[in-house]
């Protein structure tokens, strides 16, 4: 009779608030949890600091599953074609592949930080030996609950939220909003420059790929930055006005509306 392999328990961190809160929540609930983080080498320094703080809280190392092939290596094999929503090779090669390689073929329970107030499933590995579970959804933990867990543990929200970035993942992630590019320019000008340097004619056909629908050179022009900030303020006002119309039960229940739009890939941003 073949020996049954023990089931591994794995929690994959993105450096975002939900997976971090889940790590805190599960710390005393599951023995032998393995915490992993897929570092693309292009993460924000703020994210790396946050992961280190979490390690201190957990009293356990978070395993970095970084692949030998860097973002720049893969980009070369793609002829300089930057990833985009339609060509999302980065998620597959720099996040999902290392995740599946780390797990191998052993049976594993994978803990995913989708919250109770989120209406999505969206798990992206389909390997049969990986069983996803959703403790926050099962235990009714919503956005306000996640914020509470992070505050009680002394970590608070990820540090990049202080300067207005809403997502973890690579500093040049093409999912970021225009306002986040402006904030990157203001708070990490060196990273903005690094991102801008990728927008150059590629070796194969001289075509220029941009991270967004306009070049970063256009975005950084002072008048364009001011316009983006102005549009953002107006949108915020409209959101605030909508919030005032929320039912009293939601206000009393502490239900908060998350500012971050949830597009993007879960493995990078949960
Ligand atoms: S964070 Fe964005 S750029 Fe980085 S791997 Fe994920 S989708 Fe790609």
Short mmCIF file of C-alpha atoms and ligand atoms in Angstrom, two decimals:
data_model
loop_
_atom_site.label_atom_id
_atom_site.label_comp_id
_atom_site.label_asym_id
_atom_site.label_seq_id
_atom_site.Cartn_x
_atom_site.Cartn_y
_atom_site.Cartn_z
CA UNK A 1 0.00 0.00 0.00
CA UNK A 2 1.42 3.43 -0.93
CA UNK A 3 2.12 5.78 1.95
CA UNK A 4 -0.09 8.86 2.05
CA UNK A 5 1.83 12.11 1.97
CA UNK A 6 1.06 14.55 4.80
CA UNK A 7 -1.00 17.57 3.81
CA UNK A 8 0.94 20.85 3.73
CA UNK A 9 -0.64 24.14 4.78
CA UNK A 10 0.44 27.13 2.74
CA UNK A 11 -0.44 30.80 2.95
CA UNK A 12 0.79 32.88 0.06
CA UNK A 13 1.42 36.54 0.90
CA UNK A 14 1.24 39.42 -1.55
CA UNK A 15 2.29 42.17 0.83
CA UNK A 16 -1.30 43.43 0.70
CA UNK A 17 -3.56 43.92 3.71
CA UNK A 18 -5.84 40.89 3.22
CA UNK A 19 -3.21 38.16 2.97
CA UNK A 20 -1.23 39.80 5.80
CA UNK A 21 -4.30 39.92 8.03
CA UNK A 22 -5.00 36.30 7.16
CA UNK A 23 -1.48 35.28 8.21
CA UNK A 24 -2.08 36.99 11.57
CA UNK A 25 -5.53 35.41 11.89
CA UNK A 26 -4.25 31.90 11.15
CA UNK A 27 -1.08 32.07 13.26
CA UNK A 28 -2.51 30.24 16.24
CA UNK A 29 -5.08 28.24 14.30
CA UNK A 30 -2.94 26.05 12.05
CA UNK A 31 0.25 24.33 13.08
CA UNK A 32 3.10 24.08 10.59
CA UNK A 33 1.79 26.80 8.33
CA UNK A 34 4.23 27.70 5.56
CA UNK A 35 4.20 31.38 4.64
CA UNK A 36 5.49 32.25 1.21
CA UNK A 37 6.03 35.43 -0.80
CA UNK A 38 6.75 35.58 -4.52
CA UNK A 39 9.21 38.45 -4.83
CA UNK A 40 9.46 39.60 -8.45
CA UNK A 41 12.49 41.73 -7.63
CA UNK A 42 10.35 44.74 -8.56
CA UNK A 43 8.37 45.07 -5.36
CA UNK A 44 8.04 48.34 -3.53
CA UNK A 45 10.51 48.74 -0.64
CA UNK A 46 7.44 49.51 1.51
CA UNK A 47 6.09 46.02 0.78
CA UNK A 48 9.36 44.33 1.72
CA UNK A 49 9.44 46.25 5.03
CA UNK A 50 5.87 45.18 5.75
CA UNK A 51 6.72 41.52 5.13
CA UNK A 52 9.64 41.84 7.55
CA UNK A 53 7.33 43.30 10.21
CA UNK A 54 4.98 40.41 9.67
CA UNK A 55 7.83 37.93 10.10
CA UNK A 56 8.63 39.53 13.46
CA UNK A 57 4.99 39.22 14.51
CA UNK A 58 4.70 35.59 13.37
CA UNK A 59 8.09 34.67 14.80
CA UNK A 60 8.62 32.78 11.59
CA UNK A 61 10.40 33.36 8.32
CA UNK A 62 8.37 34.02 5.21
CA UNK A 63 9.91 31.93 2.41
CA UNK A 64 10.80 33.94 -0.72
CA UNK A 65 10.00 31.85 -3.76
CA UNK A 66 11.81 34.09 -6.20
CA UNK A 67 12.58 32.43 -9.53
CA UNK A 68 16.08 32.42 -10.97
CA UNK A 69 14.76 34.19 -14.06
CA UNK A 70 14.22 37.83 -13.24
CA UNK A 71 11.57 40.15 -14.70
CA UNK A 72 14.22 41.62 -16.99
CA UNK A 73 15.33 38.16 -18.20
CA UNK A 74 11.76 37.26 -19.12
CA UNK A 75 11.19 40.66 -20.71
CA UNK A 76 14.19 40.00 -22.98
CA UNK A 77 12.69 36.67 -24.09
CA UNK A 78 9.48 38.60 -24.89
CA UNK A 79 11.39 40.99 -27.13
CA UNK A 80 10.77 43.92 -24.78
CA UNK A 81 6.98 43.55 -24.87
CA UNK A 82 5.84 44.91 -21.51
CA UNK A 83 3.10 42.98 -19.73
CA UNK A 84 -0.43 44.41 -19.75
CA UNK A 85 -3.96 43.36 -18.82
CA UNK A 86 -4.14 41.43 -22.07
CA UNK A 87 -0.55 40.10 -21.98
CA UNK A 88 -0.19 39.18 -18.36
CA UNK A 89 2.88 36.98 -18.66
CA UNK A 90 4.39 38.44 -15.48
CA UNK A 91 1.73 37.00 -13.18
CA UNK A 92 2.06 33.60 -14.72
CA UNK A 93 5.85 33.41 -14.82
CA UNK A 94 6.84 35.41 -11.75
CA UNK A 95 4.01 34.69 -9.33
CA UNK A 96 1.98 31.63 -10.28
CA UNK A 97 4.80 29.43 -11.55
CA UNK A 98 6.99 29.85 -8.44
CA UNK A 99 3.92 29.20 -6.31
CA UNK A 100 3.17 25.92 -8.08
CA UNK A 101 6.82 24.91 -8.16
CA UNK A 102 7.15 25.51 -4.44
CA UNK A 103 4.15 23.30 -3.73
CA UNK A 104 5.09 20.57 -6.20
CA UNK A 105 2.74 17.58 -6.27
CA UNK A 106 2.19 17.19 -2.56
CA UNK A 107 -1.33 17.62 -1.26
CA UNK A 108 -1.74 21.11 0.10
CA UNK A 109 -4.33 23.39 1.62
CA UNK A 110 -3.85 26.93 0.36
CA UNK A 111 -5.25 29.73 2.54
CA UNK A 112 -6.66 32.61 0.48
CA UNK A 113 -7.56 36.02 1.94
CA UNK A 114 -10.79 36.75 0.06
CA UNK A 115 -13.05 38.61 2.50
CA UNK A 116 -16.68 38.06 3.39
CA UNK A 117 -17.67 41.35 1.71
CA UNK A 118 -16.09 40.38 -1.61
CA UNK A 119 -18.12 38.77 -4.30
CA UNK A 120 -15.55 36.75 -6.16
CA UNK A 121 -13.83 33.41 -6.22
CA UNK A 122 -10.98 33.91 -8.65
CA UNK A 123 -8.45 31.33 -7.50
CA UNK A 124 -5.96 30.97 -10.30
CA UNK A 125 -4.04 27.72 -9.79
CA UNK A 126 -5.92 24.70 -11.04
CA UNK A 127 -3.55 21.99 -9.87
CA UNK A 128 -5.62 19.15 -8.43
CA UNK A 129 -3.39 18.72 -5.36
CA UNK A 130 -4.03 22.32 -4.22
CA UNK A 131 -7.18 22.85 -2.22
CA UNK A 132 -8.04 26.54 -1.71
CA UNK A 133 -9.82 27.56 1.50
CA UNK A 134 -11.23 30.98 2.39
CA UNK A 135 -11.24 31.49 6.19
CA UNK A 136 -12.34 35.16 6.07
CA UNK A 137 -15.29 34.34 3.88
CA UNK A 138 -16.22 31.37 6.04
CA UNK A 139 -15.90 33.37 9.29
CA UNK A 140 -17.68 36.50 8.04
CA UNK A 141 -14.61 38.77 8.23
CA UNK A 142 -15.04 41.87 6.07
CA UNK A 143 -12.95 44.95 5.28
CA UNK A 144 -13.48 46.51 8.73
CA UNK A 145 -12.56 43.15 10.31
CA UNK A 146 -9.32 42.98 8.35
CA UNK A 147 -8.35 46.51 9.41
CA UNK A 148 -9.07 45.56 13.04
CA UNK A 149 -6.87 42.44 12.85
CA UNK A 150 -3.98 44.49 11.43
CA UNK A 151 -4.36 47.23 14.04
CA UNK A 152 -4.64 44.80 16.96
CA UNK A 153 -1.43 43.10 15.82
CA UNK A 154 0.33 46.47 15.71
CA UNK A 155 1.03 46.29 11.97
CA UNK A 156 -1.69 48.56 10.62
CA UNK A 157 -2.33 48.92 6.92
CA UNK A 158 0.58 48.44 4.48
CA UNK A 159 2.91 51.47 4.57
CA UNK A 160 2.39 52.34 0.89
CA UNK A 161 -1.24 53.20 1.69
CA UNK A 162 0.10 56.21 3.65
CA UNK A 163 1.15 57.87 0.40
CA UNK A 164 -1.96 56.80 -1.44
CA UNK A 165 -1.00 53.64 -3.24
CA UNK A 166 -3.78 51.10 -3.00
CA UNK A 167 -2.10 47.91 -4.13
CA UNK A 168 0.87 45.68 -3.47
CA UNK A 169 2.76 44.12 -6.38
CA UNK A 170 5.43 45.52 -8.67
CA UNK A 171 6.07 49.26 -8.49
CA UNK A 172 5.37 49.48 -12.22
CA UNK A 173 2.23 47.34 -12.17
CA UNK A 174 0.10 48.23 -15.18
CA UNK A 175 -3.01 47.80 -13.05
CA UNK A 176 -2.30 50.95 -11.08
CA UNK A 177 -4.51 53.95 -11.62
CA UNK A 178 -3.18 57.20 -13.06
CA UNK A 179 -3.21 58.79 -9.62
CA UNK A 180 -0.98 55.99 -8.35
CA UNK A 181 1.56 56.77 -11.06
CA UNK A 182 1.50 60.39 -9.90
CA UNK A 183 2.03 59.29 -6.32
CA UNK A 184 4.85 56.98 -7.33
CA UNK A 185 6.53 59.93 -9.02
CA UNK A 186 6.09 62.03 -5.86
CA UNK A 187 7.10 59.43 -3.28
CA UNK A 188 9.51 57.15 -5.11
CA UNK A 189 10.85 59.29 -7.99
CA UNK A 190 13.70 56.82 -8.55
CA UNK A 191 11.21 53.98 -9.13
CA UNK A 192 9.15 56.15 -11.45
CA UNK A 193 12.34 56.77 -13.45
CA UNK A 194 13.04 53.04 -13.49
CA UNK A 195 9.53 52.36 -14.79
CA UNK A 196 9.90 55.09 -17.40
CA UNK A 197 13.15 53.58 -18.65
CA UNK A 198 11.21 50.49 -19.79
CA UNK A 199 9.21 52.62 -22.21
CA UNK A 200 11.78 52.61 -24.97
CA UNK A 201 11.82 51.17 -28.50
CA UNK A 202 12.20 47.40 -28.27
CA UNK A 203 15.01 45.54 -30.01
CA UNK A 204 12.79 43.48 -32.31
CA UNK A 205 10.72 46.05 -34.20
CA UNK A 206 11.42 49.36 -32.53
CA UNK A 207 7.91 49.49 -31.09
CA UNK A 208 7.48 51.34 -27.79
CA UNK A 209 5.38 49.65 -25.14
CA UNK A 210 3.86 51.79 -22.41
CA UNK A 211 2.66 50.73 -18.97
CA UNK A 212 -0.60 52.56 -19.44
CA UNK A 213 -2.52 54.21 -22.28
CA UNK A 214 -0.21 57.22 -22.22
CA UNK A 215 3.53 57.37 -21.68
CA UNK A 216 5.01 58.05 -18.26
CA UNK A 217 6.76 61.01 -19.81
CA UNK A 218 3.31 62.46 -20.56
CA UNK A 219 2.03 61.66 -17.09
CA UNK A 220 4.93 63.36 -15.32
CA UNK A 221 4.40 66.71 -17.04
CA UNK A 222 3.36 69.10 -14.23
CA UNK A 223 0.09 70.15 -15.91
CA UNK A 224 -0.90 66.52 -16.56
CA UNK A 225 -0.05 65.54 -12.97
CA UNK A 226 -2.20 68.43 -11.70
CA UNK A 227 -5.06 67.36 -13.96
CA UNK A 228 -4.88 63.74 -12.75
CA UNK A 229 -4.86 64.90 -9.13
CA UNK A 230 -7.81 67.18 -9.76
CA UNK A 231 -9.81 64.37 -11.41
CA UNK A 232 -8.97 62.14 -8.48
CA UNK A 233 -10.17 64.70 -5.91
CA UNK A 234 -13.45 65.11 -7.75
CA UNK A 235 -13.98 61.34 -7.94
CA UNK A 236 -13.24 61.15 -4.21
CA UNK A 237 -15.88 63.78 -3.50
CA UNK A 238 -18.43 61.83 -5.51
CA UNK A 239 -17.53 58.68 -3.54
CA UNK A 240 -17.90 60.55 -0.27
CA UNK A 241 -21.33 61.82 -1.29
CA UNK A 242 -22.39 58.26 -2.10
CA UNK A 243 -21.09 57.11 1.28
CA UNK A 244 -23.33 59.62 3.06
CA UNK A 245 -26.28 57.92 1.47
CA UNK A 246 -25.37 54.56 2.97
CA UNK A 247 -27.99 52.92 5.18
CA UNK A 248 -27.65 53.67 8.90
CA UNK A 249 -27.11 49.98 9.68
CA UNK A 250 -23.96 49.98 7.53
CA UNK A 251 -22.64 53.11 9.24
CA UNK A 252 -23.32 51.76 12.73
CA UNK A 253 -21.87 48.40 11.81
CA UNK A 254 -18.58 50.08 10.93
CA UNK A 255 -18.81 48.94 7.33
CA UNK A 256 -16.26 50.89 5.38
CA UNK A 257 -15.97 51.28 1.68
CA UNK A 258 -12.61 50.25 0.39
CA UNK A 259 -10.96 52.78 -1.87
CA UNK A 260 -8.99 50.27 -3.87
CA UNK A 261 -10.63 48.95 -6.99
CA UNK A 262 -10.19 45.23 -7.11
CA UNK A 263 -8.97 44.77 -10.62
CA UNK A 264 -5.66 43.06 -11.01
CA UNK A 265 -4.50 39.62 -10.13
CA UNK A 266 -5.19 38.14 -6.76
CA UNK A 267 -1.86 36.44 -6.35
CA UNK A 268 -0.15 39.87 -6.62
CA UNK A 269 -2.59 42.01 -4.71
CA UNK A 270 -4.70 40.15 -2.21
S1 LIG B 1 2.06 43.11 -9.70
FE1 LIG B 1 1.39 43.68 -11.74
S2 LIG B 1 3.30 43.78 -12.93
FE2 LIG B 1 3.77 42.63 -11.07
S3 LIG B 1 3.50 40.47 -11.58
FE3 LIG B 1 1.54 41.22 -10.76
S4 LIG B 1 0.33 41.88 -12.52
FE4 LIG B 1 2.49 41.72 -13.17
#
